[in-house]
Short mmCIF file of C-alpha atoms in Angstrom, two decimals:
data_model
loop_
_atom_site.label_atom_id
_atom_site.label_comp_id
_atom_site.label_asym_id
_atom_site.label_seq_id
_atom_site.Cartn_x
_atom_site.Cartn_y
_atom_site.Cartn_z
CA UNK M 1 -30.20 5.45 -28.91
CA UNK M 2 -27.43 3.75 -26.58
CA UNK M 3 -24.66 6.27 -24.72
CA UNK M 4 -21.55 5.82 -23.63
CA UNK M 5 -22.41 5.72 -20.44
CA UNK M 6 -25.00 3.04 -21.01
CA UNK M 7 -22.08 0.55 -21.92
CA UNK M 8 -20.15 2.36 -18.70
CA UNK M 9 -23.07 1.21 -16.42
CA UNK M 10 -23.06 -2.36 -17.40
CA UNK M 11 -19.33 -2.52 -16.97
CA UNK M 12 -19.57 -1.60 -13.72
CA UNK M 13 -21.88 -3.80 -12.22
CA UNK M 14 -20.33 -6.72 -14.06
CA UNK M 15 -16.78 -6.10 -12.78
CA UNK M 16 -18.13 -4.86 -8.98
CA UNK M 17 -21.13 -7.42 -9.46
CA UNK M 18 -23.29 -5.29 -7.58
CA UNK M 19 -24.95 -1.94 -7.80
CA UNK M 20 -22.86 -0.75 -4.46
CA UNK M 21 -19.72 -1.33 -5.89
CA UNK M 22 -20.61 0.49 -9.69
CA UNK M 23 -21.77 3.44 -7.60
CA UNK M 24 -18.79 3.33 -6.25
CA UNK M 25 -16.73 3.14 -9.38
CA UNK M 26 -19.22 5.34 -11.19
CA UNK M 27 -19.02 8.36 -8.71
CA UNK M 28 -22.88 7.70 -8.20
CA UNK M 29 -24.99 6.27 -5.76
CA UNK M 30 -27.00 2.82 -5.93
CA UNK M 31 -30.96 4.30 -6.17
CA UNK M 32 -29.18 5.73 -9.19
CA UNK M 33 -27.54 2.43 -10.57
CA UNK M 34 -30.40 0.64 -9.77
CA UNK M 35 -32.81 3.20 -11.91
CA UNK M 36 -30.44 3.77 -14.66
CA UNK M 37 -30.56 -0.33 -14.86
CA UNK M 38 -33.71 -0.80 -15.29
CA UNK M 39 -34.38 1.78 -17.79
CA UNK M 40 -31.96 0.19 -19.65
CA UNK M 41 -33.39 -2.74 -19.54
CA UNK M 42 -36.61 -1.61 -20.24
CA UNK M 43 -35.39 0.14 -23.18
CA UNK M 44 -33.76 -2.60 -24.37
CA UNK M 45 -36.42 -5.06 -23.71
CA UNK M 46 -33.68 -7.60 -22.36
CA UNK M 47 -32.53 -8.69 -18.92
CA UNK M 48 -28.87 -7.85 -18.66
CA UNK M 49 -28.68 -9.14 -15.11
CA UNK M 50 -29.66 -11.75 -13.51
CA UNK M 51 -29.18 -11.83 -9.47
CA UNK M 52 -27.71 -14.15 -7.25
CA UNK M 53 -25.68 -15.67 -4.31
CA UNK M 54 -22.83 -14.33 -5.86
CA UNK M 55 -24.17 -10.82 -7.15
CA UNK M 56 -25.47 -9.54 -10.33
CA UNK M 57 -24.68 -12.15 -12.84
CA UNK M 58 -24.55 -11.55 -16.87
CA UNK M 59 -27.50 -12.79 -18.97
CA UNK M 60 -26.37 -13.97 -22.58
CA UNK M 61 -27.64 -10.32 -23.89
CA UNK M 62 -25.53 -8.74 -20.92
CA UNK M 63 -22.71 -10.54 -21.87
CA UNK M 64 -22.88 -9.08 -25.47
CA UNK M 65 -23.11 -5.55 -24.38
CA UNK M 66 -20.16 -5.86 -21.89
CA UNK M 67 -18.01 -7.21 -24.75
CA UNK M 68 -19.05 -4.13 -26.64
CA UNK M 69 -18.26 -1.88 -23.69
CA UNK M 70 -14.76 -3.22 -23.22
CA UNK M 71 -13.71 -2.82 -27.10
CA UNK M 72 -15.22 1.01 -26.58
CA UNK M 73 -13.30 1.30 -24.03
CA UNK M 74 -10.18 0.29 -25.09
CA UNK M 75 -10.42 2.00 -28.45
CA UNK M 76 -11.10 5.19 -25.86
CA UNK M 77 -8.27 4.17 -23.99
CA UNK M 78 -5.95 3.64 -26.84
CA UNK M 79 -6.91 7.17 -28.56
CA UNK M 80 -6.30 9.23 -25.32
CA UNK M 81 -2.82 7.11 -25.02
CA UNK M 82 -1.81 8.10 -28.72
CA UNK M 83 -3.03 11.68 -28.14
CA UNK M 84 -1.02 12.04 -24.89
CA UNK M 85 1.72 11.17 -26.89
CA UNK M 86 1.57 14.02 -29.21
CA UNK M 87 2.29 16.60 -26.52
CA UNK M 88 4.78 19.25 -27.37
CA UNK M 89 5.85 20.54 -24.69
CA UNK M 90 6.78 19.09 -20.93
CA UNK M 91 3.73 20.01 -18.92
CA UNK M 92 0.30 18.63 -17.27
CA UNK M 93 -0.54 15.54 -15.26
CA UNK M 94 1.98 12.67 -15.33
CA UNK M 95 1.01 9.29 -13.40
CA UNK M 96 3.51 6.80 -11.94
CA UNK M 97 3.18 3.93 -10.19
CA UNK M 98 5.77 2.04 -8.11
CA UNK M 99 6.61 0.46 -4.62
CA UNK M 100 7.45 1.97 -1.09
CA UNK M 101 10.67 0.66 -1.15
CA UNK M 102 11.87 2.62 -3.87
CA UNK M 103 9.61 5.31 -3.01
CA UNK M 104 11.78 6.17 0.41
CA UNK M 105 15.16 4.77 -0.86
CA UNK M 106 15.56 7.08 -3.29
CA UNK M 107 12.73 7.95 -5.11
CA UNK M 108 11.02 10.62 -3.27
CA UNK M 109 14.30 13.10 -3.66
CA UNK M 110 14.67 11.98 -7.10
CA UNK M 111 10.82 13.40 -7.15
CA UNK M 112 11.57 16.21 -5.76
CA UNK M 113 14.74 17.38 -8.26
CA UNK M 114 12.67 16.40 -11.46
CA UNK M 115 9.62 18.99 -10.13
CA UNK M 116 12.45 21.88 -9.45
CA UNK M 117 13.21 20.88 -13.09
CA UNK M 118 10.07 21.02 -14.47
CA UNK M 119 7.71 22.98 -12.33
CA UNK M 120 4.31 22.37 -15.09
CA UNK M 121 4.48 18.51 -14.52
CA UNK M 122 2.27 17.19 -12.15
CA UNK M 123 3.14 13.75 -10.63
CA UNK M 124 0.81 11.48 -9.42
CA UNK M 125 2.49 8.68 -7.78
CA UNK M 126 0.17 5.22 -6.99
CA UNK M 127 2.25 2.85 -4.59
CA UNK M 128 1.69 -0.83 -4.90
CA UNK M 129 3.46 -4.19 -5.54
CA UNK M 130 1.06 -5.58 -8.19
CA UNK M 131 1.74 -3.83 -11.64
CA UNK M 132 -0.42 -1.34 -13.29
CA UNK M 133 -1.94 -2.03 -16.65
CA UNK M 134 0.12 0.54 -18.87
CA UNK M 135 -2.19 -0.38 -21.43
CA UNK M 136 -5.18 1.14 -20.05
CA UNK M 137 -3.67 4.18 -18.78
CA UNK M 138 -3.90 2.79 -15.45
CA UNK M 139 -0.12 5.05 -15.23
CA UNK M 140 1.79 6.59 -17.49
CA UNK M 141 5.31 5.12 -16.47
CA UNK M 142 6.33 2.20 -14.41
CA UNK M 143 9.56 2.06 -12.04
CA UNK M 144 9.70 -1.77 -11.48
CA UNK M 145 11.62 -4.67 -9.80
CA UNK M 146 10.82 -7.54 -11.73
CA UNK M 147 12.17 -10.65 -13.31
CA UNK M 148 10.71 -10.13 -17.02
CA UNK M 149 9.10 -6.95 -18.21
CA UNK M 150 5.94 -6.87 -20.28
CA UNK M 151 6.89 -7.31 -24.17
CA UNK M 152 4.35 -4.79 -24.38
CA UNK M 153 6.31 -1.96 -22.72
CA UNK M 154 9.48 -0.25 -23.45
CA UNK M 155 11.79 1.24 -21.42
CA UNK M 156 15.27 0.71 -19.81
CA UNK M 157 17.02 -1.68 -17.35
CA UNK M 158 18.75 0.63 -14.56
CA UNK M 159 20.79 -2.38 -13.07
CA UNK M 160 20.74 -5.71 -10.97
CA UNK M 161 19.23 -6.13 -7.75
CA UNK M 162 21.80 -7.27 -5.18
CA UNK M 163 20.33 -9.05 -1.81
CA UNK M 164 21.65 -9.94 0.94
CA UNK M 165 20.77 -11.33 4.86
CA UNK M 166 20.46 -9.09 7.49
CA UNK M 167 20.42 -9.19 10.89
CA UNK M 168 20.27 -6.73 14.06
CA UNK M 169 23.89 -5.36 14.94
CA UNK M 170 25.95 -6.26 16.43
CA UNK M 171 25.67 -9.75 14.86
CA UNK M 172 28.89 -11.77 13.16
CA UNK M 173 29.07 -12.65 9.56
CA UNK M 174 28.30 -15.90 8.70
CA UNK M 175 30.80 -17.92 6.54
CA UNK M 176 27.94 -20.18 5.76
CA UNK M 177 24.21 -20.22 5.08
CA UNK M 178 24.39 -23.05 7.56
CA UNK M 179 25.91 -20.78 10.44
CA UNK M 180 22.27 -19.17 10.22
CA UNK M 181 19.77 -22.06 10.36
CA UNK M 182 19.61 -21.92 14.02
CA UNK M 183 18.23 -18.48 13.96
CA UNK M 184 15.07 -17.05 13.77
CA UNK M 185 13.85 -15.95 10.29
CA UNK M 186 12.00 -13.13 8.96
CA UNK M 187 9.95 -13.87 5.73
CA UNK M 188 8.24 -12.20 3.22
CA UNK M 189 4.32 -12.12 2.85
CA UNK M 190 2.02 -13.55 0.16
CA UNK M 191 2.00 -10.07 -2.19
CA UNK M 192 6.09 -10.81 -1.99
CA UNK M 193 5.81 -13.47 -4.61
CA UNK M 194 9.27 -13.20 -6.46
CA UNK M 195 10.86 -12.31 -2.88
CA UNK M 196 9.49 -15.54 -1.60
CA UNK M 197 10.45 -17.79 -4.36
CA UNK M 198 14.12 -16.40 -3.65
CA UNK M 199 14.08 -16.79 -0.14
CA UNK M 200 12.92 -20.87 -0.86
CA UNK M 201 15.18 -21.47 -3.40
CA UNK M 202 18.85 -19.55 -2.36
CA UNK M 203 18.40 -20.58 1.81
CA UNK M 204 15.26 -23.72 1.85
CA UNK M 205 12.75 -23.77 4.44
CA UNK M 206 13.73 -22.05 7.70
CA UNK M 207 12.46 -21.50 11.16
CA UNK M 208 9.76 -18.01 10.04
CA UNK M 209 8.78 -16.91 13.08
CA UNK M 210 7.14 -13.10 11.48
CA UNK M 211 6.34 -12.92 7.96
CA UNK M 212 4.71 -9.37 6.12
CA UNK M 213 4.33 -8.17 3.05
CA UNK M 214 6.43 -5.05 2.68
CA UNK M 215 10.16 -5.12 2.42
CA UNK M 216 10.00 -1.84 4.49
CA UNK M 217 8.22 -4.16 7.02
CA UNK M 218 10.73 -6.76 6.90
CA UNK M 219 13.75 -4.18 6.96
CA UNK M 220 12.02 -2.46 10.47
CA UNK M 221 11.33 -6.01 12.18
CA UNK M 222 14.85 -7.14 11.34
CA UNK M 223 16.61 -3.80 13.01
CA UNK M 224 14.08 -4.92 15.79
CA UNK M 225 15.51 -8.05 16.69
CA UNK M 226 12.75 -10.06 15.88
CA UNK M 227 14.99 -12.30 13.07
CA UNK M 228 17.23 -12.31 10.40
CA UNK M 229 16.38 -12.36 6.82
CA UNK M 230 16.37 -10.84 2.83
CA UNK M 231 16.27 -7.31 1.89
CA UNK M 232 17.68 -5.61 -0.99
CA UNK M 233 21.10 -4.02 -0.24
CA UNK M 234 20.16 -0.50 -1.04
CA UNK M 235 17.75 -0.64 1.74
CA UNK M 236 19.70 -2.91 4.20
CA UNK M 237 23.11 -1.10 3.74
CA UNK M 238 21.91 2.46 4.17
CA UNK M 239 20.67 1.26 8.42
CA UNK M 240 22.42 1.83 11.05
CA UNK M 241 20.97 -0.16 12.89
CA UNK M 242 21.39 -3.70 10.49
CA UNK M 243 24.36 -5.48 9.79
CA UNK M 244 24.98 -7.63 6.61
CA UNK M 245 25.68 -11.26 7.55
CA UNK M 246 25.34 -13.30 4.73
CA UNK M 247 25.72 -12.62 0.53
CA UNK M 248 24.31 -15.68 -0.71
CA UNK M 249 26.20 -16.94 -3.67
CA UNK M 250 22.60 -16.24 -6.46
CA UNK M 251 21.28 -13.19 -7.12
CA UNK M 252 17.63 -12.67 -6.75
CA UNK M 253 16.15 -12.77 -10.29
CA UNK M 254 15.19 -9.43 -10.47
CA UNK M 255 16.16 -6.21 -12.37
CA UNK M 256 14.97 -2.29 -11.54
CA UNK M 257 13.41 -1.40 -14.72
CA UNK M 258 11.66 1.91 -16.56
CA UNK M 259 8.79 1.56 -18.33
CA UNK M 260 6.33 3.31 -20.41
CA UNK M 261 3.78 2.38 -23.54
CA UNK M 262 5.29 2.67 -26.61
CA UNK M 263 2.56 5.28 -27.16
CA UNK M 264 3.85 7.51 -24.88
CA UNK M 265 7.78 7.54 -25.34
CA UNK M 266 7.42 10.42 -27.98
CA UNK M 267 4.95 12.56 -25.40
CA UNK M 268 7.18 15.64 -23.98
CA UNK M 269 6.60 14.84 -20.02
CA UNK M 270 7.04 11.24 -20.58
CA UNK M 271 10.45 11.65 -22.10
CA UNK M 272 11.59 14.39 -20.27
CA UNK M 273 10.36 11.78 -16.97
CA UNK M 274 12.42 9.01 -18.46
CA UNK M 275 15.24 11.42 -19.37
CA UNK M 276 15.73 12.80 -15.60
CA UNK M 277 15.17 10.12 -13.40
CA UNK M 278 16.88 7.61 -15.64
CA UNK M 279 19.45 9.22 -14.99
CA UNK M 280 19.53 9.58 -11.16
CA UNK M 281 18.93 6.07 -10.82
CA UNK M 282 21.54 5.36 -13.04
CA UNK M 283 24.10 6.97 -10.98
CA UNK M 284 22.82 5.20 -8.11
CA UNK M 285 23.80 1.47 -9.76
CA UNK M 286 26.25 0.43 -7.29
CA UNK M 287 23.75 0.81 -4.46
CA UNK M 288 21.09 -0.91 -6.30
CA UNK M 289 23.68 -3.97 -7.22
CA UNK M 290 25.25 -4.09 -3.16
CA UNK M 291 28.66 -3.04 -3.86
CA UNK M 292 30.84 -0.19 -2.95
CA UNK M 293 29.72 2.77 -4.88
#
């Protein structure tokens, strides 16, 4: 009779395609992947693998059993998302994932007053610029900047996000985008999709002489005086050491959103989560949108 973790197993080598990378994922090690395989196989009395240049590659009967494994696991998935939701009071393990940027400006103090208000949550924060799969239970809530939210989630819209050019101070303003094309021009890196696309269409192609992939990156080699370039106001107006030169006349297309499933808006710690820092990043709107508070 087939287990769980039979359907687990194949998973894992089809999505790591190789028996490495499932150990990995499976908290095992390969001798183990590689014996649990093949008594599967043998018990099955069907290939499920077959093994090439690019790793361990489906056979028709392995492709079967994977698409079995993924409906399992999203019905598993799904179950422990509408369970989590029936939570009664504001306590246990709470995941959320968002980016460094709003991480360290303001995040991490907005953290900080939400646990002194509810001590028997537990946050665990992932940091990244690609978004989680809310679906999965990947994390529980999402604090986002992006252009158009998943249909799928549900949430709230905490403002606009103003952006500006920066530049090392001293440095004048610039009556013009033109007044800046002789300079030297920080960019963002590949991950930075929506940042790039807004860089291209509000100022063209300019002379990049550094590009990276964090806005925290871009805000440190700016104040270095390696170039001028994007960042969000409530990063570049809160340094010292940077001086805004330039408010170009479109606003990047993004928004700072909430977001949860809809599964989880009715659990306790989710609410009480969207409740609190809602509301602290509410109050910080003008900051967020680049004008006087």
């Amino acid at each position: 009779m087939l287990a769980w973790d039979d359907f687990r197993l194949v998973k894992a080598v089809a999505e790591r395609r190789s028996l490495a990378g499932a150990a990995t994922l499976l908290n095992v090690n390969a001798s183990t992947v590689f014996r649990r395989l093949g008594a599967l196989e043998e018990q099955l009395g069907a290939r499920l693998f077959e093994r090439g240049r690019a790793g361990y590659g489906l056979t028709p009967a392995g492709e079967e059993m994977l698409g079995v494994a993924d409906r399992m696991a999203d019905d598993i998935v799904a179950f422990e998302r509408r369970i989590s939701g029936q939570d009664l009071a504001p306590a246990g393990e709470l995941r959320v994932t968002t980016n460094d940027s709003l991480l360290i400006h303001p995040l991490t103090s907005i953290f900080a007053g939400f646990r002194q208000a509810y001590p028997d949550i537990l946050l665990d924060v992932v940091i990244g610029n690609d978004a989680l799969n809310l679906s999965k239970r990947d994390a529980d809530v999402a604090i986002r900047a992006t252009a158009s939210p998943p249909e799928t989630l549900v949430g709230r819209r905490i403002a606009e996000l103003g952006w500006a050019i920066y530049a090392k101070a001293p440095h004048a303003p610039a009556a013009d985008i033109a007044e800046l094309q002789d300079e030297d021009w920080i960019g963002p890196g590949d991950m930075l999709s929506l940042l790039q696309r807004w860089l291209r269409e509000t100022i063209g192609e300019h002379r990049t002489v550094y590009r990276i992939s964090t806005v925290l990156g871009m805000a440190e080699a700016i104040e270095a005086g390696l170039g001028v370039g994007p960042l969000p106001c409530f990063i570049g107006d809160m340094r010292p050491g940077l001086i805004r030169v330039f408010d170009p006349p479109r606003k990047a297309p993004a928004e700072l959103w909430l977001l949860t499933h809809p599964d989880l808006r009715s659990s306790a710690r989710v609410r009480a989560f969207m409740d609190h820092v809602g509301h602290e990043l509410t109050r910080l709107r003008p900051a967020f949108e680049g004008r006087p508070a």
